[in-house]
PDB file of C-alpha atoms and ligand atoms in Angstrom:
ATOM      1  CA  MET A 486      26.144 -24.682   3.415  1.00  0.00           C
ATOM      2  CA  LYS A 487      22.784 -22.901   4.823  1.00  0.00           C
ATOM      3  CA  ASN A 488      20.223 -22.063   2.480  1.00  0.00           C
ATOM      4  CA  ILE A 489      19.219 -18.265   1.447  1.00  0.00           C
ATOM      5  CA  ILE A 490      16.101 -18.534   4.043  1.00  0.00           C
ATOM      6  CA  GLU A 491      18.013 -19.740   6.693  1.00  0.00           C
ATOM      7  CA  ARG A 492      20.909 -17.604   6.404  1.00  0.00           C
ATOM      8  CA  ILE A 493      18.328 -14.694   6.496  1.00  0.00           C
ATOM      9  CA  LYS A 494      16.372 -16.250   9.517  1.00  0.00           C
ATOM     10  CA  ASP A 495      19.652 -16.572  11.147  1.00  0.00           C
ATOM     11  CA  LEU A 496      20.473 -13.166  10.778  1.00  0.00           C
ATOM     12  CA  LYS A 497      16.990 -11.594  12.097  1.00  0.00           C
ATOM     13  CA  LEU A 498      17.650 -13.185  15.328  1.00  0.00           C
ATOM     14  CA  LYS A 499      21.390 -12.280  15.708  1.00  0.00           C
ATOM     15  CA  LYS A 500      20.760  -8.620  14.809  1.00  0.00           C
ATOM     16  CA  ASN A 501      17.261  -8.359  16.255  1.00  0.00           C
ATOM     17  CA  ALA A 502      15.440  -7.405  12.839  1.00  0.00           C
ATOM     18  CA  ILE A 503      12.200  -7.947  11.126  1.00  0.00           C
ATOM     19  CA  ILE A 504      11.021  -8.344   8.139  1.00  0.00           C
ATOM     20  CA  LEU A 505       7.695  -6.390   6.810  1.00  0.00           C
ATOM     21  CA  ALA A 506       6.332  -7.346   3.403  1.00  0.00           C
ATOM     22  CA  HIS A 507       3.526  -6.018   1.203  1.00  0.00           C
ATOM     23  CA  SER A 508       1.244  -8.513  -0.205  1.00  0.00           C
ATOM     24  CA  TYR A 509       2.504  -7.624  -3.932  1.00  0.00           C
ATOM     25  CA  GLN A 510       5.841  -8.922  -3.269  1.00  0.00           C
ATOM     26  CA  ASN A 511       7.267 -12.034  -4.850  1.00  0.00           C
ATOM     27  CA  ILE A 512       5.703 -14.812  -3.001  1.00  0.00           C
ATOM     28  CA  ASP A 513       8.738 -16.300  -1.851  1.00  0.00           C
ATOM     29  CA  VAL A 514       9.513 -13.463   0.315  1.00  0.00           C
ATOM     30  CA  ASP A 515       6.779 -14.545   2.647  1.00  0.00           C
ATOM     31  CA  GLU A 516       9.083 -17.431   3.530  1.00  0.00           C
ATOM     32  CA  VAL A 517      11.316 -14.828   5.661  1.00  0.00           C
ATOM     33  CA  ALA A 518       8.743 -12.166   6.477  1.00  0.00           C
ATOM     34  CA  ASP A 519       7.261 -11.668   9.879  1.00  0.00           C
ATOM     35  CA  PHE A 520       4.314  -9.761   8.754  1.00  0.00           C
ATOM     36  CA  VAL A 521       2.787  -9.587   5.345  1.00  0.00           C
ATOM     37  CA  GLY A 522       0.006  -7.293   4.750  1.00  0.00           C
ATOM     38  CA  ASP A 523      -1.221  -3.885   3.597  1.00  0.00           C
ATOM     39  CA  SER A 524       0.140  -0.502   4.013  1.00  0.00           C
ATOM     40  CA  LEU A 525      -1.772   0.273   7.232  1.00  0.00           C
ATOM     41  CA  TYR A 526      -0.811  -3.049   8.689  1.00  0.00           C
ATOM     42  CA  LEU A 527       2.688  -2.614   7.851  1.00  0.00           C
ATOM     43  CA  SER A 528       2.888   0.832   9.258  1.00  0.00           C
ATOM     44  CA  GLN A 529       1.407  -0.173  12.319  1.00  0.00           C
ATOM     45  CA  LYS A 530       3.628  -3.096  13.039  1.00  0.00           C
ATOM     46  CA  ALA A 531       6.806  -0.798  11.938  1.00  0.00           C
ATOM     47  CA  ARG A 532       5.610   1.410  14.888  1.00  0.00           C
ATOM     48  CA  GLU A 533       4.842  -1.486  17.483  1.00  0.00           C
ATOM     49  CA  THR A 534       7.959  -3.627  17.059  1.00  0.00           C
ATOM     50  CA  ASN A 535      11.029  -3.493  19.309  1.00  0.00           C
ATOM     51  CA  ALA A 536      13.287  -4.600  16.536  1.00  0.00           C
ATOM     52  CA  ASP A 537      16.648  -2.699  16.053  1.00  0.00           C
ATOM     53  CA  ILE A 538      16.548  -3.033  12.142  1.00  0.00           C
ATOM     54  CA  ILE A 539      13.128  -3.273  10.002  1.00  0.00           C
ATOM     55  CA  VAL A 540      13.889  -4.731   6.480  1.00  0.00           C
ATOM     56  CA  PHE A 541      11.079  -3.480   4.168  1.00  0.00           C
ATOM     57  CA  ALA A 542      10.100  -5.629   1.162  1.00  0.00           C
ATOM     58  CA  GLY A 543       7.830  -3.262  -0.384  1.00  0.00           C
ATOM     59  CA  VAL A 544       8.701   0.387  -2.240  1.00  0.00           C
ATOM     60  CA  TYR A 545      10.239   3.225  -1.229  1.00  0.00           C
ATOM     61  CA  PHE A 546       7.576   5.040   0.582  1.00  0.00           C
ATOM     62  CA  MET A 547       6.348   2.127   2.655  1.00  0.00           C
ATOM     63  CA  ALA A 548       9.958   2.145   4.086  1.00  0.00           C
ATOM     64  CA  GLN A 549      10.187   5.852   4.502  1.00  0.00           C
ATOM     65  CA  THR A 550       7.033   5.792   6.232  1.00  0.00           C
ATOM     66  CA  ALA A 551       8.349   3.161   8.797  1.00  0.00           C
ATOM     67  CA  LYS A 552      11.254   5.393   9.137  1.00  0.00           C
ATOM     68  CA  ILE A 553       8.909   8.427   9.769  1.00  0.00           C
ATOM     69  CA  ILE A 554       7.461   6.651  13.084  1.00  0.00           C
ATOM     70  CA  SER A 555      10.184   4.817  14.007  1.00  0.00           C
ATOM     71  CA  PRO A 556      13.077   7.148  13.575  1.00  0.00           C
ATOM     72  CA  GLU A 557      15.145   5.291  16.440  1.00  0.00           C
ATOM     73  CA  LYS A 558      15.310   2.045  14.069  1.00  0.00           C
ATOM     74  CA  LYS A 559      17.233   1.130  11.096  1.00  0.00           C
ATOM     75  CA  VAL A 560      15.099   0.981   8.264  1.00  0.00           C
ATOM     76  CA  LEU A 561      16.335  -0.968   5.127  1.00  0.00           C
ATOM     77  CA  LEU A 562      15.007  -0.986   1.528  1.00  0.00           C
ATOM     78  CA  PRO A 563      16.383  -3.993  -0.150  1.00  0.00           C
ATOM     79  CA  ASN A 564      16.291  -2.795  -3.701  1.00  0.00           C
ATOM     80  CA  LYS A 565      16.807   1.212  -4.035  1.00  0.00           C
ATOM     81  CA  LYS A 566      15.083   1.173  -7.130  1.00  0.00           C
ATOM     82  CA  ALA A 567      11.739  -0.066  -5.615  1.00  0.00           C
ATOM     83  CA  GLY A 568       9.625   3.209  -6.004  1.00  0.00           C
ATOM     84  CA  CYS A 569       6.337   3.982  -6.527  1.00  0.00           C
ATOM     85  CA  LEU A 570       5.027   5.546  -9.782  1.00  0.00           C
ATOM     86  CA  MET A 571       1.646   7.306  -7.888  1.00  0.00           C
ATOM     87  CA  ALA A 572       4.054   8.658  -5.178  1.00  0.00           C
ATOM     88  CA  ASP A 573       6.436  10.085  -7.637  1.00  0.00           C
ATOM     89  CA  MET A 574       3.568  11.997  -9.480  1.00  0.00           C
ATOM     90  CA  ILE A 575       3.760  14.784  -6.803  1.00  0.00           C
ATOM     91  CA  ASN A 576       6.722  16.602  -5.430  1.00  0.00           C
ATOM     92  CA  HIS A 577       6.842  18.893  -2.482  1.00  0.00           C
ATOM     93  CA  ASP A 578       6.476  22.097  -4.499  1.00  0.00           C
ATOM     94  CA  GLN A 579       3.728  20.679  -6.692  1.00  0.00           C
ATOM     95  CA  MET A 580       1.742  19.899  -3.024  1.00  0.00           C
ATOM     96  CA  VAL A 581       2.563  23.441  -2.208  1.00  0.00           C
ATOM     97  CA  TRP A 582       0.936  24.932  -5.570  1.00  0.00           C
ATOM     98  CA  PHE A 583      -1.907  22.605  -5.160  1.00  0.00           C
ATOM     99  CA  LYS A 584      -3.200  23.236  -1.518  1.00  0.00           C
ATOM    100  CA  LYS A 585      -2.525  27.094  -1.934  1.00  0.00           C
ATOM    101  CA  PRO A 586      -5.983  28.429  -3.233  1.00  0.00           C
ATOM    102  CA  TYR A 587      -7.577  26.492  -0.249  1.00  0.00           C
ATOM    103  CA  PRO A 588      -6.233  27.760   3.162  1.00  0.00           C
ATOM    104  CA  ASN A 589      -8.780  26.584   5.317  1.00  0.00           C
ATOM    105  CA  VAL A 590      -9.316  22.997   3.637  1.00  0.00           C
ATOM    106  CA  PRO A 591      -8.040  20.104   5.360  1.00  0.00           C
ATOM    107  CA  VAL A 592      -5.408  18.198   3.210  1.00  0.00           C
ATOM    108  CA  VAL A 593      -5.512  14.289   3.356  1.00  0.00           C
ATOM    109  CA  CYS A 594      -2.479  12.533   1.885  1.00  0.00           C
ATOM    110  CA  TYR A 595      -2.640   8.961   0.837  1.00  0.00           C
ATOM    111  CA  ILE A 596       0.362   6.939   2.232  1.00  0.00           C
ATOM    112  CA  ASN A 597       1.399   6.637  -1.447  1.00  0.00           C
ATOM    113  CA  SER A 598       3.545   9.667  -1.118  1.00  0.00           C
ATOM    114  CA  THR A 599       6.733  10.999  -0.027  1.00  0.00           C
ATOM    115  CA  ALA A 600       7.823  12.364   3.300  1.00  0.00           C
ATOM    116  CA  SER A 601       8.214  15.920   1.976  1.00  0.00           C
ATOM    117  CA  VAL A 602       4.763  15.637   0.485  1.00  0.00           C
ATOM    118  CA  LYS A 603       3.344  14.137   3.725  1.00  0.00           C
ATOM    119  CA  ALA A 604       4.987  17.201   5.719  1.00  0.00           C
ATOM    120  CA  GLU A 605       2.482  19.330   3.867  1.00  0.00           C
ATOM    121  CA  CYS A 606      -0.525  17.320   5.001  1.00  0.00           C
ATOM    122  CA  ASP A 607      -3.069  17.336   8.168  1.00  0.00           C
ATOM    123  CA  ILE A 608      -3.536  13.693   7.972  1.00  0.00           C
ATOM    124  CA  CYS A 609      -2.671  10.294   5.923  1.00  0.00           C
ATOM    125  CA  CYS A 610      -4.546   7.454   4.895  1.00  0.00           C
ATOM    126  CA  THR A 611      -4.314   4.143   3.380  1.00  0.00           C
ATOM    127  CA  SER A 612      -6.814   2.375   1.055  1.00  0.00           C
ATOM    128  CA  SER A 613      -8.271   0.600   4.170  1.00  0.00           C
ATOM    129  CA  ASN A 614      -9.214   3.694   6.039  1.00  0.00           C
ATOM    130  CA  ALA A 615      -9.426   6.504   3.541  1.00  0.00           C
ATOM    131  CA  LEU A 616     -13.285   6.372   3.941  1.00  0.00           C
ATOM    132  CA  GLN A 617     -12.953   6.551   7.796  1.00  0.00           C
ATOM    133  CA  ILE A 618     -10.284   9.055   7.906  1.00  0.00           C
ATOM    134  CA  VAL A 619     -11.886  11.560   5.490  1.00  0.00           C
ATOM    135  CA  LYS A 620     -15.175  11.321   7.510  1.00  0.00           C
ATOM    136  CA  SER A 621     -13.329  11.995  10.677  1.00  0.00           C
ATOM    137  CA  LEU A 622     -12.462  15.414   9.694  1.00  0.00           C
ATOM    138  CA  ASN A 623     -16.026  16.538   9.508  1.00  0.00           C
ATOM    139  CA  SER A 624     -15.380  18.961   6.859  1.00  0.00           C
ATOM    140  CA  PRO A 625     -17.838  19.747   3.951  1.00  0.00           C
ATOM    141  CA  ARG A 626     -14.587  20.002   1.814  1.00  0.00           C
ATOM    142  CA  VAL A 627     -11.106  17.889   1.874  1.00  0.00           C
ATOM    143  CA  LEU A 628      -8.124  18.221  -0.238  1.00  0.00           C
ATOM    144  CA  PHE A 629      -6.942  14.802  -1.317  1.00  0.00           C
ATOM    145  CA  VAL A 630      -3.451  13.592  -2.807  1.00  0.00           C
ATOM    146  CA  PRO A 631      -2.398  12.139  -4.856  1.00  0.00           C
ATOM    147  CA  ASP A 632      -4.552   9.559  -6.077  1.00  0.00           C
ATOM    148  CA  ALA A 633      -7.696  11.077  -7.525  1.00  0.00           C
ATOM    149  CA  ASN A 634      -9.398   7.574  -8.017  1.00  0.00           C
ATOM    150  CA  LEU A 635      -9.324   6.851  -4.334  1.00  0.00           C
ATOM    151  CA  GLY A 636     -10.353  10.650  -3.378  1.00  0.00           C
ATOM    152  CA  LYS A 637     -13.212  10.505  -6.141  1.00  0.00           C
ATOM    153  CA  TRP A 638     -14.155   6.793  -4.767  1.00  0.00           C
ATOM    154  CA  VAL A 639     -14.477   8.235  -1.156  1.00  0.00           C
ATOM    155  CA  GLU A 640     -16.370  11.186  -2.172  1.00  0.00           C
ATOM    156  CA  SER A 641     -18.889   8.774  -3.965  1.00  0.00           C
ATOM    157  CA  LYS A 642     -19.234   6.724  -0.527  1.00  0.00           C
ATOM    158  CA  LEU A 643     -19.894  10.382   1.301  1.00  0.00           C
ATOM    159  CA  ASP A 644     -22.694  12.490   1.405  1.00  0.00           C
ATOM    160  CA  GLY A 645     -22.270  16.360   1.241  1.00  0.00           C
ATOM    161  CA  VAL A 646     -18.394  15.923   1.141  1.00  0.00           C
ATOM    162  CA  GLU A 647     -16.329  17.315  -1.636  1.00  0.00           C
ATOM    163  CA  VAL A 648     -13.368  15.632  -2.194  1.00  0.00           C
ATOM    164  CA  ILE A 649     -10.838  17.873  -3.965  1.00  0.00           C
ATOM    165  CA  THR A 650      -8.284  15.658  -5.775  1.00  0.00           C
ATOM    166  CA  TYR A 651      -4.731  15.952  -7.182  1.00  0.00           C
ATOM    167  CA  GLU A 652      -4.630  14.108 -10.420  1.00  0.00           C
ATOM    168  CA  GLY A 653      -2.230  11.373  -9.848  1.00  0.00           C
ATOM    169  CA  ASN A 654      -2.955   7.493 -10.060  1.00  0.00           C
ATOM    170  CA  CYS A 655      -1.748   4.140  -9.928  1.00  0.00           C
ATOM    171  CA  PRO A 656      -0.700   3.177 -13.443  1.00  0.00           C
ATOM    172  CA  VAL A 657      -1.510  -0.343 -12.745  1.00  0.00           C
ATOM    173  CA  HIS A 658      -4.894   0.003 -11.569  1.00  0.00           C
ATOM    174  CA  ASN A 659      -5.765   2.865 -13.614  1.00  0.00           C
ATOM    175  CA  GLN A 660      -5.458   0.508 -16.792  1.00  0.00           C
ATOM    176  CA  VAL A 661      -8.638  -1.310 -15.752  1.00  0.00           C
ATOM    177  CA  LYS A 662     -11.593   0.024 -17.756  1.00  0.00           C
ATOM    178  CA  PRO A 663     -15.513  -0.818 -17.096  1.00  0.00           C
ATOM    179  CA  GLN A 664     -15.383  -2.931 -20.056  1.00  0.00           C
ATOM    180  CA  HIS A 665     -13.102  -5.628 -18.272  1.00  0.00           C
ATOM    181  CA  ILE A 666     -15.566  -5.872 -15.517  1.00  0.00           C
ATOM    182  CA  LEU A 667     -18.508  -6.264 -17.650  1.00  0.00           C
ATOM    183  CA  ASN A 668     -16.481  -8.806 -19.561  1.00  0.00           C
ATOM    184  CA  ALA A 669     -15.672 -10.712 -16.304  1.00  0.00           C
ATOM    185  CA  ARG A 670     -19.369 -10.667 -15.189  1.00  0.00           C
ATOM    186  CA  GLU A 671     -20.203 -12.127 -18.534  1.00  0.00           C
ATOM    187  CA  LYS A 672     -17.586 -15.013 -18.396  1.00  0.00           C
ATOM    188  CA  TYR A 673     -17.879 -15.727 -14.743  1.00  0.00           C
ATOM    189  CA  PRO A 674     -21.514 -15.105 -13.869  1.00  0.00           C
ATOM    190  CA  ASN A 675     -21.143 -16.977 -10.385  1.00  0.00           C
ATOM    191  CA  ALA A 676     -17.843 -15.141  -9.318  1.00  0.00           C
ATOM    192  CA  LYS A 677     -17.600 -12.158  -6.526  1.00  0.00           C
ATOM    193  CA  ILE A 678     -15.675  -9.339  -7.891  1.00  0.00           C
ATOM    194  CA  LEU A 679     -13.270  -7.670  -5.612  1.00  0.00           C
ATOM    195  CA  ILE A 680     -11.628  -4.184  -6.521  1.00  0.00           C
ATOM    196  CA  HIS A 681      -8.921  -2.038  -5.070  1.00  0.00           C
ATOM    197  CA  PRO A 682     -10.107   1.336  -4.820  1.00  0.00           C
ATOM    198  CA  GLU A 683      -6.798   2.788  -6.824  1.00  0.00           C
ATOM    199  CA  CYS A 684      -9.088   1.590  -9.906  1.00  0.00           C
ATOM    200  CA  ASN A 685     -11.329   4.495 -11.523  1.00  0.00           C
ATOM    201  CA  PRO A 686     -14.611   4.898  -9.465  1.00  0.00           C
ATOM    202  CA  SER A 687     -16.290   3.798 -12.990  1.00  0.00           C
ATOM    203  CA  VAL A 688     -14.600   0.471 -12.374  1.00  0.00           C
ATOM    204  CA  SER A 689     -14.680   0.315  -8.666  1.00  0.00           C
ATOM    205  CA  SER A 690     -18.643   0.852  -8.436  1.00  0.00           C
ATOM    206  CA  LEU A 691     -19.172  -2.171 -10.712  1.00  0.00           C
ATOM    207  CA  GLY A 692     -17.586  -4.303  -7.931  1.00  0.00           C
ATOM    208  CA  ASP A 693     -19.119  -6.706  -5.225  1.00  0.00           C
ATOM    209  CA  PHE A 694     -16.428  -5.502  -2.834  1.00  0.00           C
ATOM    210  CA  VAL A 695     -13.917  -2.691  -2.850  1.00  0.00           C
ATOM    211  CA  GLY A 696     -11.229  -2.760  -0.364  1.00  0.00           C
ATOM    212  CA  SER A 697      -7.384  -2.826   0.458  1.00  0.00           C
ATOM    213  CA  THR A 698      -5.114  -5.890  -0.243  1.00  0.00           C
ATOM    214  CA  SER A 699      -5.750  -7.035   3.360  1.00  0.00           C
ATOM    215  CA  GLY A 700      -9.480  -6.013   2.783  1.00  0.00           C
ATOM    216  CA  ILE A 701      -9.719  -8.297  -0.411  1.00  0.00           C
ATOM    217  CA  LEU A 702      -7.500 -11.036   1.474  1.00  0.00           C
ATOM    218  CA  ASP A 703     -10.229 -10.813   4.250  1.00  0.00           C
ATOM    219  CA  TYR A 704     -13.117 -10.990   2.047  1.00  0.00           C
ATOM    220  CA  VAL A 705     -12.072 -14.154   0.717  1.00  0.00           C
ATOM    221  CA  LYS A 706     -11.337 -15.667   4.034  1.00  0.00           C
ATOM    222  CA  LYS A 707     -14.897 -14.900   5.375  1.00  0.00           C
ATOM    223  CA  SER A 708     -16.604 -16.079   2.318  1.00  0.00           C
ATOM    224  CA  ASN A 709     -18.079 -19.032   1.525  1.00  0.00           C
ATOM    225  CA  GLU A 710     -18.047 -18.469  -2.405  1.00  0.00           C
ATOM    226  CA  LYS A 711     -15.703 -20.438  -4.696  1.00  0.00           C
ATOM    227  CA  GLN A 712     -15.029 -18.279  -7.344  1.00  0.00           C
ATOM    228  CA  PHE A 713     -13.334 -14.490  -7.361  1.00  0.00           C
ATOM    229  CA  VAL A 714     -12.279 -12.021  -9.994  1.00  0.00           C
ATOM    230  CA  VAL A 715      -9.720  -9.850  -8.482  1.00  0.00           C
ATOM    231  CA  VAL A 716      -8.820  -6.429  -9.489  1.00  0.00           C
ATOM    232  CA  THR A 717      -5.528  -5.568  -8.078  1.00  0.00           C
ATOM    233  CA  GLU A 718      -2.070  -6.403  -8.480  1.00  0.00           C
ATOM    234  CA  LYS A 719      -1.107 -10.271  -9.083  1.00  0.00           C
ATOM    235  CA  GLY A 720       0.560 -10.625  -5.571  1.00  0.00           C
ATOM    236  CA  VAL A 721      -2.686 -10.870  -3.882  1.00  0.00           C
ATOM    237  CA  VAL A 722      -3.781 -13.634  -6.247  1.00  0.00           C
ATOM    238  CA  ASP A 723      -0.380 -15.605  -5.862  1.00  0.00           C
ATOM    239  CA  ARG A 724      -1.374 -15.592  -2.050  1.00  0.00           C
ATOM    240  CA  LEU A 725      -4.986 -16.407  -2.619  1.00  0.00           C
ATOM    241  CA  LYS A 726      -4.373 -19.378  -4.861  1.00  0.00           C
ATOM    242  CA  ARG A 727      -1.362 -20.623  -2.291  1.00  0.00           C
ATOM    243  CA  ASP A 728      -3.925 -20.322   0.675  1.00  0.00           C
ATOM    244  CA  TYR A 729      -7.368 -21.381  -0.795  1.00  0.00           C
ATOM    245  CA  PRO A 730      -6.465 -24.223  -3.262  1.00  0.00           C
ATOM    246  CA  ASN A 731     -10.070 -25.197  -3.515  1.00  0.00           C
ATOM    247  CA  LYS A 732     -11.434 -21.747  -4.602  1.00  0.00           C
ATOM    248  CA  GLU A 733     -10.794 -20.125  -7.948  1.00  0.00           C
ATOM    249  CA  PHE A 734      -9.238 -16.704  -8.496  1.00  0.00           C
ATOM    250  CA  ILE A 735      -8.994 -14.888 -11.648  1.00  0.00           C
ATOM    251  CA  LEU A 736      -6.654 -11.826 -12.191  1.00  0.00           C
ATOM    252  CA  ILE A 737      -8.745  -9.393 -14.122  1.00  0.00           C
ATOM    253  CA  SER A 738      -5.937  -8.829 -16.470  1.00  0.00           C
ATOM    254  CA  LYS A 739      -2.249 -10.318 -16.788  1.00  0.00           C
ATOM    255  CA  ASN A 740      -0.902  -6.849 -16.921  1.00  0.00           C
ATOM    256  CA  MET A 741      -1.674  -6.399 -13.144  1.00  0.00           C
ATOM    257  CA  ILE A 742       1.958  -6.370 -12.163  1.00  0.00           C
ATOM    258  CA  CYS A 743       3.766  -3.701 -10.334  1.00  0.00           C
ATOM    259  CA  GLU A 744       7.265  -4.000 -11.632  1.00  0.00           C
ATOM    260  CA  SER A 745       8.916  -1.976  -8.765  1.00  0.00           C
ATOM    261  CA  MET A 746       7.136  -4.408  -6.089  1.00  0.00           C
ATOM    262  CA  LYS A 747       8.573  -7.411  -8.018  1.00  0.00           C
ATOM    263  CA  LEU A 748      12.427  -6.038  -8.020  1.00  0.00           C
ATOM    264  CA  THR A 749      12.968  -7.148  -4.415  1.00  0.00           C
ATOM    265  CA  THR A 750      14.759 -10.669  -4.130  1.00  0.00           C
ATOM    266  CA  LEU A 751      15.759 -12.922  -1.394  1.00  0.00           C
ATOM    267  CA  GLU A 752      19.321 -12.340  -2.438  1.00  0.00           C
ATOM    268  CA  GLU A 753      18.884  -8.683  -1.950  1.00  0.00           C
ATOM    269  CA  ILE A 754      17.295  -8.938   1.392  1.00  0.00           C
ATOM    270  CA  LEU A 755      19.894 -11.378   2.563  1.00  0.00           C
ATOM    271  CA  TYR A 756      22.824  -8.889   1.281  1.00  0.00           C
ATOM    272  CA  SER A 757      20.954  -5.791   2.823  1.00  0.00           C
ATOM    273  CA  LEU A 758      20.595  -7.429   6.117  1.00  0.00           C
ATOM    274  CA  GLU A 759      23.777  -8.855   6.307  1.00  0.00           C
ATOM    275  CA  ASN A 760      25.860  -5.455   5.210  1.00  0.00           C
ATOM    276  CA  GLU A 761      23.093  -3.267   6.608  1.00  0.00           C
ATOM    277  CA  VAL A 762      23.149  -0.865   3.365  1.00  0.00           C
ATOM    278  CA  ASN A 763      20.403   0.593   1.877  1.00  0.00           C
ATOM    279  CA  GLU A 764      19.258   2.372   4.951  1.00  0.00           C
ATOM    280  CA  ILE A 765      16.658   5.170   4.784  1.00  0.00           C
ATOM    281  CA  THR A 766      17.468   8.549   5.955  1.00  0.00           C
ATOM    282  CA  LEU A 767      15.596  11.811   6.508  1.00  0.00           C
ATOM    283  CA  ASP A 768      16.016  15.049   7.222  1.00  0.00           C
ATOM    284  CA  GLU A 769      14.671  15.522  10.865  1.00  0.00           C
ATOM    285  CA  ASP A 770      12.520  18.659  10.109  1.00  0.00           C
ATOM    286  CA  VAL A 771      10.464  16.883   7.154  1.00  0.00           C
ATOM    287  CA  ARG A 772      10.455  13.751   9.481  1.00  0.00           C
ATOM    288  CA  LYS A 773       8.647  15.309  12.256  1.00  0.00           C
ATOM    289  CA  ARG A 774       6.431  17.124  10.287  1.00  0.00           C
ATOM    290  CA  SER A 775       5.615  13.986   8.146  1.00  0.00           C
ATOM    291  CA  SER A 776       5.290  12.319  11.397  1.00  0.00           C
ATOM    292  CA  ASN A 777       2.361  14.207  12.647  1.00  0.00           C
ATOM    293  CA  CYS A 778       0.319  13.268   9.433  1.00  0.00           C
ATOM    294  CA  ILE A 779       0.839   9.625  10.102  1.00  0.00           C
ATOM    295  CA  GLU A 780       0.335   9.688  13.864  1.00  0.00           C
ATOM    296  CA  ALA A 781      -2.820  11.913  13.230  1.00  0.00           C
ATOM    297  CA  MET A 782      -4.033   8.525  11.023  1.00  0.00           C
ATOM    298  CA  LEU A 783      -2.990   5.971  13.623  1.00  0.00           C
ATOM    299  CA  LYS A 784      -4.772   7.891  16.282  1.00  0.00           C
ATOM    300  CA  VAL A 785      -8.067   7.652  14.329  1.00  0.00           C
ATOM    301  CA  SER A 786      -7.285   4.037  12.845  1.00  0.00           C
ATOM    302  CA  LYS A 787      -5.889   1.822  15.548  1.00  0.00           C
TER     303      LYS A 787
HETATM  304  P1  13P B1090      -2.785  -1.262   0.234  1.00  0.00           P
HETATM  305  O1  13P B1090      -2.725  -0.288   1.201  1.00  0.00           O
HETATM  306  O2  13P B1090      -3.939  -1.806  -0.111  1.00  0.00           O
HETATM  307  O3  13P B1090      -1.951  -2.071   0.536  1.00  0.00           O
HETATM  308  O4  13P B1090      -2.225  -0.501  -1.220  1.00  0.00           O
HETATM  309  C1  13P B1090      -0.892  -0.243  -1.525  1.00  0.00           C
HETATM  310  C2  13P B1090      -0.236   0.036  -2.596  1.00  0.00           C
HETATM  311  O5  13P B1090       0.391   0.341  -3.135  1.00  0.00           O
HETATM  312  C3  13P B1090      -1.740  -0.536  -3.732  1.00  0.00           C
HETATM  313  O6  13P B1090      -1.353  -0.065  -5.022  1.00  0.00           O
HETATM  314 FE1  SF4 B1091       2.652   2.259  -6.484  1.00  0.00          FE
HETATM  315 FE2  SF4 B1091       0.911   1.148  -8.189  1.00  0.00          FE
HETATM  316 FE3  SF4 B1091       2.725  -0.247  -7.557  1.00  0.00          FE
HETATM  317 FE4  SF4 B1091       1.121   0.517  -5.522  1.00  0.00          FE
HETATM  318  S1  SF4 B1091       0.564  -1.006  -7.516  1.00  0.00           S
HETATM  319  S2  SF4 B1091       3.225   0.478  -5.613  1.00  0.00           S
HETATM  320  S3  SF4 B1091       0.064   2.436  -6.471  1.00  0.00           S
HETATM  321  S4  SF4 B1091       2.602   2.128  -8.828  1.00  0.00           S
END
């Protein structure tokens, strides 16, 4: 009897399927994944692939994004309950209400949002290209939803741009306080501190590097340093420990776990691929409008 990993690999070949996995997933998912990375990288892969089926080991908005840009493909989310707390903080009506007082101000939408929210925005961004996207608009004022922390971090990096933010956040990253970083500096004076921009800017501003999950992984790859304090979800530290056994990685807090990201199991991946269940579907009008927002981003961020 073949083991679960072999069965998933066989099914991928048989069905011309690929598996995209976010770096916060349980690390055993990497055994079957074709691509592992951050939101931008995975959405680029979803667009490029010739596969008939995409199994998204991630959270709902990621799988939905894959469907928006690759509507002809079957996109499966192995665990239907894998949502994103930040994406759930803004719905379509709240989006419309938020932008109403600013009719001529461009609206940037963090990719951690639903299709009906993206459909109301001009351009999408991820944590790795937020700065580049806001800059590309050449506008003195920009609306930014739903992550206030990322929006305010972008504002702090640009001269003369006001970023008007919606009050959403990621509860996993938002729990980190400046004191956590100050304590880590004292305890690990030689460590580099790497921070995800979903943390509050009062936290990000204390880091040696601020970047997306892939940005953090890349920073370590290029660095000769030996010790790192990592301020993002635990999955990134798990992968760093696996890939660099001679370096030391300290997770800023044991609470840095995104429960939704940990829901997907190999068994569920096998089940969804075998039975082609938990397919992402979208209203075509919403899909088209949200696709404009994502395509606008992909044009700027190739
Ligand atoms: P990345 O774009 O860095 O992958 O971030 C996605 C996310 O959900 C972080 O919480
Ligand atoms: Fe959403 Fe936060 Fe989980 Fe990322 S870590 S998927 S922003 S809840």
